[in-house]
Short mmCIF file of C-alpha atoms in Angstrom, two decimals:
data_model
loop_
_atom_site.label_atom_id
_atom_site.label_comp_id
_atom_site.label_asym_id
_atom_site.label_seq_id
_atom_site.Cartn_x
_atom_site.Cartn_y
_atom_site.Cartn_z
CA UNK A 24 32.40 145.34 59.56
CA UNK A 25 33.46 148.85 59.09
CA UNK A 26 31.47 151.13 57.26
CA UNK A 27 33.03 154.59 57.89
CA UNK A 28 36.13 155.03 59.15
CA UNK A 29 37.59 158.91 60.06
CA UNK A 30 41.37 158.63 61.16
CA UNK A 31 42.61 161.88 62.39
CA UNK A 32 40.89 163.92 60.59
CA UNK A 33 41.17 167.55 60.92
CA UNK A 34 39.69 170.32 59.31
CA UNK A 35 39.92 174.28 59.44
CA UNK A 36 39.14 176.86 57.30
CA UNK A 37 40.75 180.28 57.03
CA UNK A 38 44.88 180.60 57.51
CA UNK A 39 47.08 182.57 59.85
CA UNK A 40 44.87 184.75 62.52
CA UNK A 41 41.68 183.95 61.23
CA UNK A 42 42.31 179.89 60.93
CA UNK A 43 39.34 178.05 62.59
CA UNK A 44 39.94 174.32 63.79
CA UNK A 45 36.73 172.99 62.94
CA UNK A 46 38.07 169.16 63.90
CA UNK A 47 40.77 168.75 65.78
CA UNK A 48 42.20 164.67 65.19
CA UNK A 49 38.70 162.97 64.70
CA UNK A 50 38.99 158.80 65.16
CA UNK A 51 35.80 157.40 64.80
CA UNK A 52 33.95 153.90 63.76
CA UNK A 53 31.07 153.16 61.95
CA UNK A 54 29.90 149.05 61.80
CA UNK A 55 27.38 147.44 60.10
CA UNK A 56 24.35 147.88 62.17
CA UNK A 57 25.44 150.54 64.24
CA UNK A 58 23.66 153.86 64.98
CA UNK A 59 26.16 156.71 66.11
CA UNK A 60 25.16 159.97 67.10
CA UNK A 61 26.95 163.22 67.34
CA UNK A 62 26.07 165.54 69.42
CA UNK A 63 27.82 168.54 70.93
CA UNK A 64 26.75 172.55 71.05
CA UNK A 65 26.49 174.58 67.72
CA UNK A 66 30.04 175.48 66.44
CA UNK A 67 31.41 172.10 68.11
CA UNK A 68 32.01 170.53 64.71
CA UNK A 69 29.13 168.06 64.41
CA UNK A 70 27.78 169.31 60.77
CA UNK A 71 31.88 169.46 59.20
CA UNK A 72 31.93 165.99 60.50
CA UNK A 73 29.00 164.66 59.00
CA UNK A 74 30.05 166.28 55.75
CA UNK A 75 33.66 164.72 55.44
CA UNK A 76 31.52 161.13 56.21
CA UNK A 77 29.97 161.80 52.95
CA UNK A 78 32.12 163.02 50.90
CA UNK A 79 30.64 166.87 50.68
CA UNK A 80 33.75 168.39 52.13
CA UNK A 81 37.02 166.97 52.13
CA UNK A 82 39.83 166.65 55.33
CA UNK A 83 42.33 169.25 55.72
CA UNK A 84 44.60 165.90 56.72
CA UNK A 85 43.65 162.56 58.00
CA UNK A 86 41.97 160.02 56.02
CA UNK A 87 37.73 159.05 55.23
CA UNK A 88 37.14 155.91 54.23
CA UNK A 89 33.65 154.91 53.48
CA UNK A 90 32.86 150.81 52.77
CA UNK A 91 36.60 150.15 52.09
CA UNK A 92 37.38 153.26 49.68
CA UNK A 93 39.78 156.43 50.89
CA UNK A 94 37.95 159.03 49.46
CA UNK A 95 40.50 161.61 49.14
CA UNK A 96 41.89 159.09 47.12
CA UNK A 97 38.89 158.93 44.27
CA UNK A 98 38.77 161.27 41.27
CA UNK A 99 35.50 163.35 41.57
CA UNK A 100 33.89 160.89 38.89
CA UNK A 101 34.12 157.96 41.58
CA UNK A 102 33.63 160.01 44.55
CA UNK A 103 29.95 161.44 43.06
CA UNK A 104 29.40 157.71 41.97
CA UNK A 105 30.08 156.26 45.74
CA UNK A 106 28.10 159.23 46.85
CA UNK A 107 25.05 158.12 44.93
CA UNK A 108 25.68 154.67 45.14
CA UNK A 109 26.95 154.03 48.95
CA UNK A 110 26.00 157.13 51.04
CA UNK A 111 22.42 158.17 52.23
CA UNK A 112 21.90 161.29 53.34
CA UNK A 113 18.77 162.58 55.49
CA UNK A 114 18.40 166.54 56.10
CA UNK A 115 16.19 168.27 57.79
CA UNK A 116 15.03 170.48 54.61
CA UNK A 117 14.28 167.25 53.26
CA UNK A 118 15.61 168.31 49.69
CA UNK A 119 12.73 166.74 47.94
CA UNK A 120 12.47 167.98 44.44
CA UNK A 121 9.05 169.41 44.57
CA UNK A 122 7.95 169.12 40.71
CA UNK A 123 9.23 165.14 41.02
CA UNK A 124 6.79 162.56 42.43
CA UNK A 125 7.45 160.30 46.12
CA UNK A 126 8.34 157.23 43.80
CA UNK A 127 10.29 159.56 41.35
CA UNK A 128 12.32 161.45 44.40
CA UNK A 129 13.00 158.05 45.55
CA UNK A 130 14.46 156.33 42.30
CA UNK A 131 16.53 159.47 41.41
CA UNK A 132 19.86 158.49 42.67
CA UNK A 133 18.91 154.51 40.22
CA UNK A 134 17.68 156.93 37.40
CA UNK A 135 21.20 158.40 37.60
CA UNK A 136 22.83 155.16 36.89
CA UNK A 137 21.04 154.35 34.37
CA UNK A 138 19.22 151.29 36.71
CA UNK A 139 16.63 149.23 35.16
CA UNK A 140 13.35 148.46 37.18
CA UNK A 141 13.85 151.77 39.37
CA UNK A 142 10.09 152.63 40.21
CA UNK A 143 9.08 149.40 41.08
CA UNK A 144 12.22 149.55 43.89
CA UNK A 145 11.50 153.08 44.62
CA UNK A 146 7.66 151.65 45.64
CA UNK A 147 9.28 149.03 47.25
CA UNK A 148 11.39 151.52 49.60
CA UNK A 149 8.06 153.73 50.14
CA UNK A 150 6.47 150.55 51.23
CA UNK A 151 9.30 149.63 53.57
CA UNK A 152 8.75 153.21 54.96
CA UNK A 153 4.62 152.34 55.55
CA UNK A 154 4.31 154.55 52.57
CA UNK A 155 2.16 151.74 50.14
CA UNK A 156 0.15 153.76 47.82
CA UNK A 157 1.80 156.94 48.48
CA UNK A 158 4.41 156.65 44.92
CA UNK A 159 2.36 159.05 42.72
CA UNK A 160 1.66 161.71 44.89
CA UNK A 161 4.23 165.24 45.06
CA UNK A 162 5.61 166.33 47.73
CA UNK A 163 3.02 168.98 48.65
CA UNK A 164 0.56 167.17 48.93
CA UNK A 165 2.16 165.02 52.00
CA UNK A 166 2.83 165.94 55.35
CA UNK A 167 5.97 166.32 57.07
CA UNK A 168 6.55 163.58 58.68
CA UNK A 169 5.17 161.50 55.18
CA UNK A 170 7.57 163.87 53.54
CA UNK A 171 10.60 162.89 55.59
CA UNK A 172 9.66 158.71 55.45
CA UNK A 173 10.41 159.56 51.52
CA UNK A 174 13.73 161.46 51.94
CA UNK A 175 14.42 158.21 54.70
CA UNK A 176 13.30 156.11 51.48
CA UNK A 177 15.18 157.86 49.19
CA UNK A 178 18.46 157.61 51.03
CA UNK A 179 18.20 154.01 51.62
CA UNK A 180 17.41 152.55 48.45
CA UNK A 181 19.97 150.59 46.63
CA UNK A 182 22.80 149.50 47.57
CA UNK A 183 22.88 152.58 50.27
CA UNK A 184 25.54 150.62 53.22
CA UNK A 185 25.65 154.29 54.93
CA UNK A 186 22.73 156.85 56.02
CA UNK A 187 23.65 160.29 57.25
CA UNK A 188 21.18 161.82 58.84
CA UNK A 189 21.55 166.02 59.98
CA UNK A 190 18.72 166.91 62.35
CA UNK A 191 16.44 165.00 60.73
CA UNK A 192 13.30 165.21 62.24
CA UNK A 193 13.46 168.84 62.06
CA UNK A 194 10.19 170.87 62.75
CA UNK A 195 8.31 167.56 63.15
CA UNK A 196 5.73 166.81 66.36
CA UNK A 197 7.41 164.38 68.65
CA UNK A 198 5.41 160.89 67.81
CA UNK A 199 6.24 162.19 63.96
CA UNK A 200 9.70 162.65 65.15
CA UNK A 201 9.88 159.18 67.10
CA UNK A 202 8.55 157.43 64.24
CA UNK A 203 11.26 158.81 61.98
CA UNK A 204 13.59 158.05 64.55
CA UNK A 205 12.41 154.19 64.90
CA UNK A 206 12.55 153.94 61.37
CA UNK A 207 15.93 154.80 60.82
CA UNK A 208 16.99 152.24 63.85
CA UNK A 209 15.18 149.68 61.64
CA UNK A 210 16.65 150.10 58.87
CA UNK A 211 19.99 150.25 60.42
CA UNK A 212 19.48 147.25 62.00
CA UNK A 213 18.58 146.06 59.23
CA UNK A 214 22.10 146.05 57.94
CA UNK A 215 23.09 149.84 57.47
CA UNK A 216 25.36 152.11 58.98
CA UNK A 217 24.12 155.18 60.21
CA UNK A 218 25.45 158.52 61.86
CA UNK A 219 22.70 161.36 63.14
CA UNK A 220 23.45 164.97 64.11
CA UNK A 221 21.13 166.08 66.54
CA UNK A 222 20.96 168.61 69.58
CA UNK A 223 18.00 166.78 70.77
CA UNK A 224 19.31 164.13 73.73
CA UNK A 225 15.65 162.38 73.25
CA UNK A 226 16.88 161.39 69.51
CA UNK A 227 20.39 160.92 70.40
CA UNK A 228 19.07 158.17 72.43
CA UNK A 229 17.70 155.73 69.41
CA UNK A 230 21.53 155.39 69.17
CA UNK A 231 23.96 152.43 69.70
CA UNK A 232 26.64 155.30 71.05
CA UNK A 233 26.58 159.02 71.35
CA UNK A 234 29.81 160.87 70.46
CA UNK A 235 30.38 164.67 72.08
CA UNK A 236 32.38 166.92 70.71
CA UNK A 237 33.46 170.04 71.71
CA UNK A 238 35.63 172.26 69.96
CA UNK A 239 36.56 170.09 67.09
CA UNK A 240 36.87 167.09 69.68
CA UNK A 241 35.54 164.14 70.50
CA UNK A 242 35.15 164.81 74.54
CA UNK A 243 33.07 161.60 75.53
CA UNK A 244 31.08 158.26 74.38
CA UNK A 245 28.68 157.22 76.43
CA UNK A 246 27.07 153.48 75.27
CA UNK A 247 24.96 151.19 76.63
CA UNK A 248 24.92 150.60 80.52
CA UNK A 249 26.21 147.10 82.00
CA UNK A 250 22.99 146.74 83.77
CA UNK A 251 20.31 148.05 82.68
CA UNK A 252 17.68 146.63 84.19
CA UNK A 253 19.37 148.76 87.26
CA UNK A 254 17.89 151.67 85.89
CA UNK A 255 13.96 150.60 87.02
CA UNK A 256 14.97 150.09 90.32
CA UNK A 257 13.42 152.51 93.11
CA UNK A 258 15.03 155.06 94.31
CA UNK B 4 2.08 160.13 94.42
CA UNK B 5 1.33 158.04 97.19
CA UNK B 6 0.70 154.28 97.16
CA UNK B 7 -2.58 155.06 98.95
CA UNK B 8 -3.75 156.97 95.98
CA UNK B 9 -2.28 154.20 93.42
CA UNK B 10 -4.56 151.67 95.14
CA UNK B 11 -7.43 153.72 95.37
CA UNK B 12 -7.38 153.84 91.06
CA UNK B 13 -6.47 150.25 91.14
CA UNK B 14 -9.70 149.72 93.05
CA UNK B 15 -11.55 152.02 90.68
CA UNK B 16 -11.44 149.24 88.22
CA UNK B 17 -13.29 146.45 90.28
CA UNK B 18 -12.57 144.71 93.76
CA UNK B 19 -9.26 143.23 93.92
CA UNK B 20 -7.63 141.33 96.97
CA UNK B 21 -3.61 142.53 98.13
CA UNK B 22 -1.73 140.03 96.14
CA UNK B 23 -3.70 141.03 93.18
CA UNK B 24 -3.52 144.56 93.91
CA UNK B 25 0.56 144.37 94.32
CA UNK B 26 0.82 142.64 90.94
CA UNK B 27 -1.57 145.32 89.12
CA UNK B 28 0.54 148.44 90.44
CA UNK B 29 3.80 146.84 89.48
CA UNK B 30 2.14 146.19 86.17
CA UNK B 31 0.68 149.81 85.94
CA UNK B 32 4.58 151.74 86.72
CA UNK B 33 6.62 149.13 84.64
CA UNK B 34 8.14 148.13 87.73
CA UNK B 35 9.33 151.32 88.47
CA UNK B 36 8.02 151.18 91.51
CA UNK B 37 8.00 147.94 93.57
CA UNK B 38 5.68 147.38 96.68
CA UNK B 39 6.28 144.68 98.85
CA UNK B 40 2.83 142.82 100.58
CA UNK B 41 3.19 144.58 103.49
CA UNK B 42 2.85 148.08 102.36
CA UNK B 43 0.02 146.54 100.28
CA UNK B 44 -1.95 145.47 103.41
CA UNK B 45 -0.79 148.22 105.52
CA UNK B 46 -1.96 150.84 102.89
CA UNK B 47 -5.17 148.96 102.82
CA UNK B 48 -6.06 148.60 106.61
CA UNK B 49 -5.67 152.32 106.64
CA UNK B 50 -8.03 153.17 104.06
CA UNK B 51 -9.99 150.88 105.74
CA UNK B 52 -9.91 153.08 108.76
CA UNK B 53 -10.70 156.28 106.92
CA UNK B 54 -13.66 154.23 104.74
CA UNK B 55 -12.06 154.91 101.53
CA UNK B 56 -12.39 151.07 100.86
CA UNK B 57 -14.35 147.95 102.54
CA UNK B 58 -13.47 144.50 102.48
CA UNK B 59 -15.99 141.92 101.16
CA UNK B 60 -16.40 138.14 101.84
CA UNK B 61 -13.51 135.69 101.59
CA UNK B 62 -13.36 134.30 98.39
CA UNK B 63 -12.88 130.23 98.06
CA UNK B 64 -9.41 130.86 98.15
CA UNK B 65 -9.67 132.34 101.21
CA UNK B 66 -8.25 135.51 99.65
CA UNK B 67 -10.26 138.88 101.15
CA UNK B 68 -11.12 141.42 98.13
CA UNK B 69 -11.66 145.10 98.87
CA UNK B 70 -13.71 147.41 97.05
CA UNK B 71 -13.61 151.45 96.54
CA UNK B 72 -16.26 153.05 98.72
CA UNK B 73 -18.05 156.13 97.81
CA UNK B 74 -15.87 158.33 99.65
CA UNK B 75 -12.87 156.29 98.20
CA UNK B 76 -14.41 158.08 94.65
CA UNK B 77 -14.78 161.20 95.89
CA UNK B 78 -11.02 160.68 97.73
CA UNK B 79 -9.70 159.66 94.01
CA UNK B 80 -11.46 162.57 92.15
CA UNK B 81 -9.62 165.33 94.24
CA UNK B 82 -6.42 163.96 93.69
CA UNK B 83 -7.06 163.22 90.08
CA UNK B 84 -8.06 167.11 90.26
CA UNK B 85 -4.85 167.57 92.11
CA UNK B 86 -1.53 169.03 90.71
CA UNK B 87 1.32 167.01 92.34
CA UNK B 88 3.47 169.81 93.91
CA UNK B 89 7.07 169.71 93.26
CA UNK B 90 7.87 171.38 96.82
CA UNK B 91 7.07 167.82 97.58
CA UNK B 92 9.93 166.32 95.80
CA UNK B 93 13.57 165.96 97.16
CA UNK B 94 16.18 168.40 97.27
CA UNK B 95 17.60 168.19 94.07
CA UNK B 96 21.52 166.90 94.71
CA UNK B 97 22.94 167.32 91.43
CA UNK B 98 21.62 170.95 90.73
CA UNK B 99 23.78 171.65 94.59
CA UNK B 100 26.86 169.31 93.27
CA UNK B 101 27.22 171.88 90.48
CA UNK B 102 27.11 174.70 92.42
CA UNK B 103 29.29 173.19 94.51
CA UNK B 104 31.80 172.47 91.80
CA UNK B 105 32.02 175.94 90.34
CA UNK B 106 32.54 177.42 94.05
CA UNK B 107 35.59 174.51 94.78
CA UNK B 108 38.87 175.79 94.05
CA UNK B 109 40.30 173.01 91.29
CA UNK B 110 37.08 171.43 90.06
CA UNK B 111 37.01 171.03 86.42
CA UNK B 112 33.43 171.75 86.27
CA UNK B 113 33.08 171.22 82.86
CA UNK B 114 34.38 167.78 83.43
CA UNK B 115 31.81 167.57 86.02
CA UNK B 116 29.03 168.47 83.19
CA UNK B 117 30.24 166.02 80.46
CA UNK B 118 30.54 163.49 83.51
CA UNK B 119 26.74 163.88 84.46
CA UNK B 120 25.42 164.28 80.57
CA UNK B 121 27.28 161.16 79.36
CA UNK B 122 25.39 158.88 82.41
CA UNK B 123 22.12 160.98 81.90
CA UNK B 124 22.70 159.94 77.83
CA UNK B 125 23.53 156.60 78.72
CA UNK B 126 20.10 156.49 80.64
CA UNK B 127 18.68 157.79 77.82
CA UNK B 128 19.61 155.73 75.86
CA UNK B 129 18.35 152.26 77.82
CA UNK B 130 15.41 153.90 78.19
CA UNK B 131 14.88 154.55 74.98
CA UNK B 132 15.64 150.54 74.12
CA UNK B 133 13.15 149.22 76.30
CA UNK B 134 10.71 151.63 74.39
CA UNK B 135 10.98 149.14 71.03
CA UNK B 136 10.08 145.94 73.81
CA UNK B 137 6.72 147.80 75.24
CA UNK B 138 3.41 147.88 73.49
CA UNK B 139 1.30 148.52 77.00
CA UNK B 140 0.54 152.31 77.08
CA UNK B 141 0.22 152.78 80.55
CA UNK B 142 4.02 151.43 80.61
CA UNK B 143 4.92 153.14 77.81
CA UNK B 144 3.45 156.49 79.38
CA UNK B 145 5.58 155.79 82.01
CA UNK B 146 8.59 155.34 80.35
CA UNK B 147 8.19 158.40 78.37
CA UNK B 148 8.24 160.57 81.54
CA UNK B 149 11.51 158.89 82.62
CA UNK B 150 12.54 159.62 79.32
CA UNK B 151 11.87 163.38 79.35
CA UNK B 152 13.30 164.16 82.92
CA UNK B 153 16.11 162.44 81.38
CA UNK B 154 16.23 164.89 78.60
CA UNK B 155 15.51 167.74 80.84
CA UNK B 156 18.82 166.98 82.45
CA UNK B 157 20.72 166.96 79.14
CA UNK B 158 19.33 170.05 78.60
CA UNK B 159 19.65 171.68 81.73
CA UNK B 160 23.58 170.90 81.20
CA UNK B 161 24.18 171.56 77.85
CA UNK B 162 22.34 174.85 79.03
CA UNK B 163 24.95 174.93 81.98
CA UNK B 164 27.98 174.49 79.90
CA UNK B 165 27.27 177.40 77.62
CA UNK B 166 26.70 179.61 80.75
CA UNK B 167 29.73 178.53 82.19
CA UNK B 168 31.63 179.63 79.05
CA UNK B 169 29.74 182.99 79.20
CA UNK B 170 30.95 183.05 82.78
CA UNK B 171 34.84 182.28 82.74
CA UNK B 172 34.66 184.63 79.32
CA UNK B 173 35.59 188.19 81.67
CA UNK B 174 38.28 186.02 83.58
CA UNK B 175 40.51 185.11 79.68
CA UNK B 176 43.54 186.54 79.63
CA UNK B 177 44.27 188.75 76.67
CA UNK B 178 46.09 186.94 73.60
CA UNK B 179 49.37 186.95 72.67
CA UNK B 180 48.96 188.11 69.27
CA UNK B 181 52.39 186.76 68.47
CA UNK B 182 50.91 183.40 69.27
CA UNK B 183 48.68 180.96 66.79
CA UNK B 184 45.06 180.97 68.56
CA UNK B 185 41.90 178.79 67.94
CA UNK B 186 39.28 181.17 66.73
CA UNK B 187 35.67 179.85 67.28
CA UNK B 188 33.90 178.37 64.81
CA UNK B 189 31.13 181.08 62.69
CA UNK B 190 27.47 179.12 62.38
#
């Protein structure tokens, strides 16, 4: 099933001389249980598109529909609503609010809509993220990669059907990074939708398909290999 | 790395007999690297030769194990203490195909790029999957460092496509400024 659908989407900012096509035409599928990455060098597009998936920025024409809704079709009341409700997002600042506990941080978006019973499914995410015990401690007092497993957390809790993750493993050591990375395959397989920005090939690589772009377009996909099993073949 | 050495560390552990000593390797490169029996025994007579190893009594199998001398040790600990030189590795085709490319009259050579990154992803990528099936460090070890050369391509084009913007950048013709252009996009 689709989760996020882009259909010709363009973008640019600026008019007449100084117009800049930051998307040129984007098509592009998101399913249920489907990892995409987008990758491409800096001023290719990759951070615009990950904005129009979630509703930060809005198309200059084409349509973004996320679980079924055109979003330039919501009032701002609905679109903030599916935002909070729908849409995970992963940065790699983290965006923690420091003076807020983990379990806290994580049942913001609930606390928002006025959910019953949010802590005890904000503990639930942190466990889910191997982070049992971890609810009542602040954000300074956890490491990085502990810190990111709570923004991971915190974007997936609910009824979150779509994750957006921008560079998300950041600053971290590469077996912190990995394990971010494996987490977010989990709990896409689990039954999310998910989309990562990353210049790193090594993350791109947790993903079902990798999308280039260059210049506002999508140049290649590359997906899985027909054979595999090719690949440990000698030389 | 030479399957001499391999067997030598595969030795290192205990006395082992060919068939045994096949099946270990394989297990110790993921089967990355398969031997047949022959090389096995072949590899093994010579180390005989040089006393690196010795055989010992037939077992009741019949099966003849070998075991790690002392100058087999000493043999393993210099090439443990070894750097593996990389004047000993192949030319390095792809790094000639691009220069190739950007020297061919009519080569799209960024084509040629996107061509090479989107198989090195897609390696990547497989890779990467059989990571979340391995426990076995020695395998997964293994698979990282297929894993990072991969990556070291990636990077080693997406370093070559910015350098070959840099370089057709003096070649541009000047712009019409009567006509609509596509200004780059500010980070």
């Amino acid at each position: 099933m689709s989760v996020l659908e882009l259909r010709q989407v363009h973008r640019t900012h600026g008019t007449g001389a100084t117009i800049v096509h930051a998307l040129r035409g984007i098509d592009l599928v998101v399913r249920t249980g489907e990892l995409v990455a987008v990758m491409g060098p800096s001023g290719s597009g990759k951070s615009t598109l990950l904005n129009l998936a979630g509703g930060l920025d809005s198309p200059t024409s084409g349509e973004v529909v996320v679980d079924g809704t055109v979003l330039g079709s919501c009032s701002r009341k609905a679109l903030a609503a599916l935002r909070r409700r729908k849409i995970g997002y992963v940065f790699q600042d983290l965006n923690l609010l420091p003076s807020l506990t983990a379990a806290e941080n994580v049942a913001l978006p609930l606390d928002l809509d006025g959910v019953r019973g949010s802590r005890k499914q904000a503990l639930d995410a942190l466990s889910e993220v191997d982070l049992n015990g971890y609810g009542d401690r602040f954000p300074d007092e956890m490491s990085g990669g502990q810190q990111q497993r709570v923004a991971i957390a915190r974007a997936l809790i609910g009824e979150r059907t779509l994750v957006l993750a921008d560079e998300p493993t950041g600053a971290l050591d590469s077996q912190t990074g990995e394990a971010v990375l494996r987490l977010l395959r989990s709990k896409v397989d689990a039954g999310a939708a998910g989309m990562l920005v990353t210049h790193d090939a090594r993350h791109a690589a947790w993903a079902d398909r990798v999308v280039f772009l260059r210049d506002g377009r999508v140049v290649d996909t590359s997906g899985p290999l027909d054979q595999p099993e090719e690949l440990l073949r000698a030389p | 790395m030479s399957v001499k050495h391999g067997l030598l560390a595969l030795l290192e552990r205990g006395p082992m007999y060919g068939y045994q000593l096949r099946a270990a390797f394989e297990s110790s490169t993921g089967g990355t690297w398969p031997l047949n029996i022959g090389q096995v025994y072949t590899t093994l007579s010579r180390l005989e030769r040089d006393e690196l190893v010795r055989p010992l009594p037939e077992n009741e199998t019949g099966q003849r194990p070998f075991e790690i001398t002392d100058l087999g040790h000493a043999e393993l600990a210099k090439w443990f203490a070894s750097p593996v030189s990389r004047s000993d590795r192949p030319r390095d085709e792809l790094a000639i195909k691009l220069a190739l490319a950007i020297t061919t009259p009519g080569v799209d050579v960024r084509a040629v790029v996107q061509t090479q990154r989107g198989a090195a992803m897609r390696t990547l990528q497989e890779y990467t999957r059989l990571k979340t099936d391995v426990g076995d460090l020695p395998w997964l070890l293994v698979l990282d460092s297929m894993i990072f050369q991969a990556e070291a391509e990636v990077r080693w084009l997406d370093h070559c496509e910015a350098s070959l913007v840099r370089y057709e950048a003096p070649a541009a013709q000047p712009v019409d400024a009567d006509l609509p252009r596509d200004a780059e996009v500010p980070r």
